[in-house]
XYZ file of C-alpha atoms in Angstrom:
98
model
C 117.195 93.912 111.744
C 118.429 90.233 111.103
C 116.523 88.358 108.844
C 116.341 85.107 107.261
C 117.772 83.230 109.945
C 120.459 85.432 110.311
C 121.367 85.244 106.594
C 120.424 88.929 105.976
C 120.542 91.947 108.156
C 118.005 94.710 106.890
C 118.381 98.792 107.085
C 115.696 100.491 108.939
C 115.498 104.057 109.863
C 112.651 105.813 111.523
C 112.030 109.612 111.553
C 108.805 111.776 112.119
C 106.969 111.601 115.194
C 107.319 108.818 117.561
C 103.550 108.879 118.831
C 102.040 109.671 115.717
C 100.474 107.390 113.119
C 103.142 104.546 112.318
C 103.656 104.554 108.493
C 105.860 101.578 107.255
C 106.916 103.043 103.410
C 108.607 100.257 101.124
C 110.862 101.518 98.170
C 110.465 100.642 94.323
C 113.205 98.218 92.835
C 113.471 95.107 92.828
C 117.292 96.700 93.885
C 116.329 100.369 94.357
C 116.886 101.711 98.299
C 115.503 103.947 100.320
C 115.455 107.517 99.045
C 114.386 110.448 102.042
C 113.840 113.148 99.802
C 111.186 111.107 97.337
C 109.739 109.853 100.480
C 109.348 113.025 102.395
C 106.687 114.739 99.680
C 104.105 112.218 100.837
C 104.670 111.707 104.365
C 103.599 114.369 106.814
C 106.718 113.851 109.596
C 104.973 116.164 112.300
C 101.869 113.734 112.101
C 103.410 110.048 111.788
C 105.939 107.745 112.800
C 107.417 106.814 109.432
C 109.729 103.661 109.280
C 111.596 102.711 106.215
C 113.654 99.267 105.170
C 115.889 98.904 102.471
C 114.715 96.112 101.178
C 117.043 92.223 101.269
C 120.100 92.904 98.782
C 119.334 96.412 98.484
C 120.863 100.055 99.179
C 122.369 99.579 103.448
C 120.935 95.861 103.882
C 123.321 93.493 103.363
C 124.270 91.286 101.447
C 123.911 93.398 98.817
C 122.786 92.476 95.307
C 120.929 89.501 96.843
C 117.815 88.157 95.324
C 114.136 88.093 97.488
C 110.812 87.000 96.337
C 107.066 89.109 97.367
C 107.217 86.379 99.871
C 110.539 86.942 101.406
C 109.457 91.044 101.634
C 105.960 90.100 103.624
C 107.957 88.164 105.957
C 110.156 91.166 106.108
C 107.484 93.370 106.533
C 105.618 91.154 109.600
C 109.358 90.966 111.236
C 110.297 94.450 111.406
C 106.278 95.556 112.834
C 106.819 92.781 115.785
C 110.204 93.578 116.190
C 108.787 97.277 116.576
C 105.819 96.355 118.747
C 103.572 98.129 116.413
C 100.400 96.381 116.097
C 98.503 98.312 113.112
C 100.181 100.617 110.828
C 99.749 101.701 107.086
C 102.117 100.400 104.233
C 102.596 102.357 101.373
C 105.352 102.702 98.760
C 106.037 103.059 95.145
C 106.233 100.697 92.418
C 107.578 97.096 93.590
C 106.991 98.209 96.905
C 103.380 97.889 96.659
């Protein structure tokens, strides 16, 4: 998903069920990435749609090592669920990411 004007493209990967509750999970960091394993002993894949983003400058989004304000990873956060067409969903994560 571009970003930023362009500036920044983000990773996103979605797993689970594609009709069941969408779950948008945001990683710790600032500069930590998307981790399945840590992510899979709280999300329930036969019941949700989960949807993961590495966040701007971190793990597959690139450029890497870039720096992003709580500002810059709301307006992430609101592109990626239009982008989707998902109109409510629930955000959780760990650390930063919340």
């Amino acid at each position: 998903l571009n970003v930023h004007n362009g500036k920044h493209r983000i990773y996103v990967r979605q797993y689970g069920n594609p009709s069941g509750v969408p779950v948008c999970v945001l990683h710790g960091g600032p500069g930590a990435a998307f981790r399945h394993n840590r992510v899979a002993r709280w999300i329930n894949p036969h019941r949700t749609h989960c949807i993961v983003m590495d966040q701007r400058g971190c793990g597959r989004s690139r450029p890497r090592l870039s720096f992003h304000t709580a500002d810059d990873l709301v307006e992430d956060i609101q592109r990626l669920q239009k982008h989707l067409g998902i109109q409510k969903w629930i955000i959780t994560g760990g650390s930063w990411g919340t």
